Coordinates of C-alpha atoms in Angstrom, one line a residue:
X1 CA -17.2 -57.5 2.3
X2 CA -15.1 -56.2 -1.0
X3 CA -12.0 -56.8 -2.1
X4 CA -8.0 -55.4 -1.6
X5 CA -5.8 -54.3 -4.4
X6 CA -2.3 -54.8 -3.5
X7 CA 1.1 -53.4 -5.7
X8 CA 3.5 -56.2 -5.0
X9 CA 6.2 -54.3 -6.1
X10 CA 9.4 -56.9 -6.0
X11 CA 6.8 -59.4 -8.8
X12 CA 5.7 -55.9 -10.6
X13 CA 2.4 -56.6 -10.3
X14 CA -1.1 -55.6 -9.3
X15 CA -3.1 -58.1 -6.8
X16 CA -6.6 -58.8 -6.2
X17 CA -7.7 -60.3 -2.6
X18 CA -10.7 -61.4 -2.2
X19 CA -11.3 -60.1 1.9
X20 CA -14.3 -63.1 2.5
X21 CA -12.2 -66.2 1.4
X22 CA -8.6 -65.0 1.3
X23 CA -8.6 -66.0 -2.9
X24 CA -5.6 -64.1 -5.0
X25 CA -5.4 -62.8 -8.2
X26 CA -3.0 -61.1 -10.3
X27 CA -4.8 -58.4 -12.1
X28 CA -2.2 -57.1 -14.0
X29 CA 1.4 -57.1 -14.4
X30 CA 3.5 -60.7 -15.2
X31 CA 5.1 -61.9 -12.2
X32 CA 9.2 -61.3 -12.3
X33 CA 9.1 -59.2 -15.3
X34 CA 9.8 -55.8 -14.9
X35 CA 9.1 -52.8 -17.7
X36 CA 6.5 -50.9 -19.8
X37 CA 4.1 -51.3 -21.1
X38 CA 0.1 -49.9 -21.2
X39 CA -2.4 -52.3 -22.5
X40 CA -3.2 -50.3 -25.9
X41 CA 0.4 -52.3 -26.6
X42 CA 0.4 -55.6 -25.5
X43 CA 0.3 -57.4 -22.2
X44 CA 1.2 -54.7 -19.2
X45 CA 3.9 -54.3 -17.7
X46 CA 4.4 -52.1 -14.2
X47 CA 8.6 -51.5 -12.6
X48 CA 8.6 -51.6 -8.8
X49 CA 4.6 -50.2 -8.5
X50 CA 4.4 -49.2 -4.6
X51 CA 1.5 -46.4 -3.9
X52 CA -1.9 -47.8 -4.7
X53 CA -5.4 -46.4 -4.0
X54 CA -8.7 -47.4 -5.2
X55 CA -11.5 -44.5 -7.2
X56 CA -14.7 -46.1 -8.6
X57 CA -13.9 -48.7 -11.0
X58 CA -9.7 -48.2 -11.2
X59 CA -6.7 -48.7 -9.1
X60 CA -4.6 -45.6 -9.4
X61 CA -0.8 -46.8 -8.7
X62 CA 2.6 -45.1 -8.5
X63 CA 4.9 -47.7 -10.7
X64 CA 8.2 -46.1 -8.9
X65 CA 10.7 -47.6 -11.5
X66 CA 9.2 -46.2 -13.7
X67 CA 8.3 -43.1 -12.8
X68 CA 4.7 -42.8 -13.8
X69 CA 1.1 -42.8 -12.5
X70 CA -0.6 -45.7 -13.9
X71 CA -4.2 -46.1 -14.0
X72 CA -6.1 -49.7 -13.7
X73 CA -9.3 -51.3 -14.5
X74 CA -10.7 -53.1 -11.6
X75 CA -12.8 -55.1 -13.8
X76 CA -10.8 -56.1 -16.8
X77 CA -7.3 -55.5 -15.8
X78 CA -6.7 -52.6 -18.5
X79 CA -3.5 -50.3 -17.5
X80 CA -3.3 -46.7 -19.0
X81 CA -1.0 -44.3 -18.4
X82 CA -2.2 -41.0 -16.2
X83 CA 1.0 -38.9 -16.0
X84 CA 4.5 -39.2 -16.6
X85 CA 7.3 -39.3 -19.2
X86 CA 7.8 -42.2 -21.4
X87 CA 10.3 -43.0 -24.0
X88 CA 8.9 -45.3 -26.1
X89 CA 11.8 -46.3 -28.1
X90 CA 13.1 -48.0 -25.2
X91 CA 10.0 -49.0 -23.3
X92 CA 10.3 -47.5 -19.9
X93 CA 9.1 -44.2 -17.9
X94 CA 12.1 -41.6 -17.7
X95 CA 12.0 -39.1 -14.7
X96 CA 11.7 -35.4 -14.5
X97 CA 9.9 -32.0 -12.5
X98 CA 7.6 -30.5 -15.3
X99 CA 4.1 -29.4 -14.0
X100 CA 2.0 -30.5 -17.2
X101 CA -0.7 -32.4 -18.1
X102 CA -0.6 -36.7 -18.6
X103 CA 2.6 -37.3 -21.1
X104 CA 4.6 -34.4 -20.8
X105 CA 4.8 -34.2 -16.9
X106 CA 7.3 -35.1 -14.9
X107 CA 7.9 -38.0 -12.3
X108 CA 10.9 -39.0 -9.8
X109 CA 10.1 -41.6 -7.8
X110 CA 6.5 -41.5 -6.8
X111 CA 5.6 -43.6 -3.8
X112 CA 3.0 -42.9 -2.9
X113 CA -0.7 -41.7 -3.9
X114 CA -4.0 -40.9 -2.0
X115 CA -7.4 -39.5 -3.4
X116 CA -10.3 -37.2 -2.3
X117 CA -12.3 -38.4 -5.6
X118 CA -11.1 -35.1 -8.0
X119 CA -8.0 -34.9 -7.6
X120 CA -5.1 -37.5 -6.9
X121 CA -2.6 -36.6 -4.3
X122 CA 1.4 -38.0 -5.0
X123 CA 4.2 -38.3 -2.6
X124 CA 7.2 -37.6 -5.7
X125 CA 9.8 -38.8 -3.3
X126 CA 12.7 -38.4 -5.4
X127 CA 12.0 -34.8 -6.2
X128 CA 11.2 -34.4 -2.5
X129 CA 7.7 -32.3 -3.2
X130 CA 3.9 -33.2 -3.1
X131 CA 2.2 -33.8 -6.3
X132 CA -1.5 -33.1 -7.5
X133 CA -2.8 -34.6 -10.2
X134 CA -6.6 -33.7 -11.8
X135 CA -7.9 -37.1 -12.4
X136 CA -10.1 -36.8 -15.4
X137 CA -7.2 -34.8 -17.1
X138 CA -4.0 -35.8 -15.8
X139 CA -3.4 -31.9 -15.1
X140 CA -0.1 -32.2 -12.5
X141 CA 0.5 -29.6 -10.0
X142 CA 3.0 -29.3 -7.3
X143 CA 1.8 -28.1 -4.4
X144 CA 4.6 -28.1 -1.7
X145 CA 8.1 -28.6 -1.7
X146 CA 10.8 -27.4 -4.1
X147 CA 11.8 -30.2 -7.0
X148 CA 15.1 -31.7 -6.5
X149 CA 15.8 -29.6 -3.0
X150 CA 15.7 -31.9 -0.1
X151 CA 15.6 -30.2 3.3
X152 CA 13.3 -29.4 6.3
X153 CA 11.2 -26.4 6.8
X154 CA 7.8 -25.6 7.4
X155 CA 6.0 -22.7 4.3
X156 CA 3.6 -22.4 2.1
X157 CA 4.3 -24.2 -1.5
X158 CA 7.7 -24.1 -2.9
X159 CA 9.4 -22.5 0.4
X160 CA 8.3 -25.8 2.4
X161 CA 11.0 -28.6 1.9
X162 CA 10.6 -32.5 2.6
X163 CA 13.0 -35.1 2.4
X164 CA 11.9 -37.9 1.0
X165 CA 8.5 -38.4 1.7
X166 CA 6.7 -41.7 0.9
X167 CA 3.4 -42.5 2.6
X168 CA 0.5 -40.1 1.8
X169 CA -3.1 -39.8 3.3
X170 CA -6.0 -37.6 2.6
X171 CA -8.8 -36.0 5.0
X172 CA -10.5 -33.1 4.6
X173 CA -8.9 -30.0 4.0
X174 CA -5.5 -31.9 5.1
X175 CA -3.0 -33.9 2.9
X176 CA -1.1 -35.5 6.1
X177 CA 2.5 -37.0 5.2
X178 CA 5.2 -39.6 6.0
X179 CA 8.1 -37.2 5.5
X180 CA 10.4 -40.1 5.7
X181 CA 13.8 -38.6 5.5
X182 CA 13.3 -35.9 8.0
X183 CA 11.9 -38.6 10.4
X184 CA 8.0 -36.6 11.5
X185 CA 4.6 -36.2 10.4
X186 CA 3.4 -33.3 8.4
X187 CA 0.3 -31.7 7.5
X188 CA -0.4 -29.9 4.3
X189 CA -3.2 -28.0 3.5
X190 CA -4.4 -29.2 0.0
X191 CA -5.8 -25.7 -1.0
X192 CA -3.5 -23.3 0.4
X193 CA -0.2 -25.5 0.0
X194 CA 1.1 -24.2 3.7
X195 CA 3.2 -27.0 5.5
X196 CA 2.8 -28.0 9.3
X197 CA 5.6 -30.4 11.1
X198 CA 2.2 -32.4 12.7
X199 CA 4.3 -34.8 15.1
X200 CA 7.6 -35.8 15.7
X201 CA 11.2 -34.0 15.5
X202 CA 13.4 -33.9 12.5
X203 CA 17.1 -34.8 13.0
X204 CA 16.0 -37.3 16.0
X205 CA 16.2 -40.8 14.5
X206 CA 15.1 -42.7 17.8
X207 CA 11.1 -43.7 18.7
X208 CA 9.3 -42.6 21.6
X209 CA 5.1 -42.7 21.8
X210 CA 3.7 -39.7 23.7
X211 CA 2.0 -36.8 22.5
X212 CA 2.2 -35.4 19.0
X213 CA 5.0 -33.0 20.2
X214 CA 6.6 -36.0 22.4
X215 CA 6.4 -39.1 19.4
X216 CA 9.4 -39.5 17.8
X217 CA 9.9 -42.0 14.8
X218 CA 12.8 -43.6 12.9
X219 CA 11.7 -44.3 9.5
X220 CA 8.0 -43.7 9.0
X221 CA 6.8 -44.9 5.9
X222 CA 3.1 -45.3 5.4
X223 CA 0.9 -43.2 6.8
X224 CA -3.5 -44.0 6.7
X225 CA -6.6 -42.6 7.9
X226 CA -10.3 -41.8 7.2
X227 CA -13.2 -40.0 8.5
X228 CA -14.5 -42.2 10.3
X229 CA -11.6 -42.2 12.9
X230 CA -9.9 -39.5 14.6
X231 CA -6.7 -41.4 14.6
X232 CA -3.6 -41.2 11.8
X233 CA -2.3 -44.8 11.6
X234 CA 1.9 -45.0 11.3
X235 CA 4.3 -48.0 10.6
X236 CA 8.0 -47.7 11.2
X237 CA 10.0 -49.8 9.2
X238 CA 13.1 -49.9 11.1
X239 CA 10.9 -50.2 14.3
X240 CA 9.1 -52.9 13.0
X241 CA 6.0 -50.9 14.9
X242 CA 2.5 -49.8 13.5
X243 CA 1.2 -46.9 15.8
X244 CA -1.3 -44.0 15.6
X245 CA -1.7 -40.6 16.4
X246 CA -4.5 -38.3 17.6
X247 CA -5.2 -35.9 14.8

């Protein structure tokens, strides 16, 4: 059995458990102190990390507060920066829209982030769209949703809208999505960009199981699946539920 990487996001830190014995470690991050810093500078420093997902030999985390992408060393606990803007006079990650490559693009807000292996996928919750980010480059993309324009509809790339999505999950073809804010489950195609509402009813802010077109959800915030399973697994925070859904 292997280990689980944890962003523990109220002690701004990344976590180490060890699944055989139950052992944790802080890999990176100091407990309580919240900030920036990459590891070329000093000791690291994360703000509010959330979104977490694990490629090879590093941790890949959305640091919220700080509106970045952060990349982690497994092995040594070494934090570099992927993408996102950072002033450096003052030592913290500023937030913005640009499509660019690592340093010059633009964060608000991720939450977060799933991979396929090439590419990472990032739920930019405060700019209400779906990132993509080339992971050997940093290369940022947005694929659905308009920045800054919260709303619901169902299109292809920037004529879809979200409202605050957080929980992102990756299989196949399909991106699917905790649209959090609009209270359903959507699909995005992670070539073409088009936007499905996959489950639930926007608007509806009650919780009901049934089928996809029957489920309804209050406040779905992480959303996880593989290929192994043919379910998507859901929890509700103001449910208090975990549930799944046939894909």
């Amino acid at each position: 059995m292997g280990n689980l990487y944890v962003a523990d996001t109220l002690n701004h830190t990344i976590r180490k458990i060890v699944i055989s014995t139950g052992e944790v470690t802080t890999i990176a991050g100091i407990p309580g102190q919240a900030g920036f810093m990459n590891s070329e500078f000093g000791s690291p420093r994360f703000n509010l990390p959330r979104g977490i997902c694990v490629v090879g030999d590093h941790l890949y985390v959305a640091d919220s507060g700080n509106h970045l992408i952060r990349r982690v060393n497994v092995s040594t606990g070494y934090v570099g920066l992927v993408a996102g803007l950072v002033n450096y006079v003052t030592n913290e990650g500023s937030s913005g829209t640009a499509d660019s490559t690592g340093a010059a693009a633009g964060f608000n807000d991720p939450r977060g982030i799933t991979s396929d292996g090439n590419y990472l996928y990032v739920t930019d919750t405060g700019n209400h769209t779906i990132r993509r980010i080339m992971r050997t480059t940093g290369q940022v993309k947005t694929i659905a949703g308009m920045p800054k324009e919260g709303g619901y509809r169902d299109g292809v790339g920037f004529d879809a809208r979200f409202s605050y999505p957080r929980g992102i999950a990756v299989d196949g073809d399909y991106l699917y999505v905790a649209d959090t804010g609009n209270r359903v489950l959507r699909r995005v195609n992670k070539y073409t960009g088009e936007v499905l509402t996959f489950s639930g009813k926007t608007g509806q802010s009650s919780f009901a199981t049934g089928t996809r077109e029957e489920a309804r959800y209050n406040n779905v915030v992480s959303i996880a699946t593989s290929p192994d399973t043919p379910y998507l697994f859901f929890t509700d925070s103001v449910e208090n539920a975990v549930g799944s859904v046939e894909k």
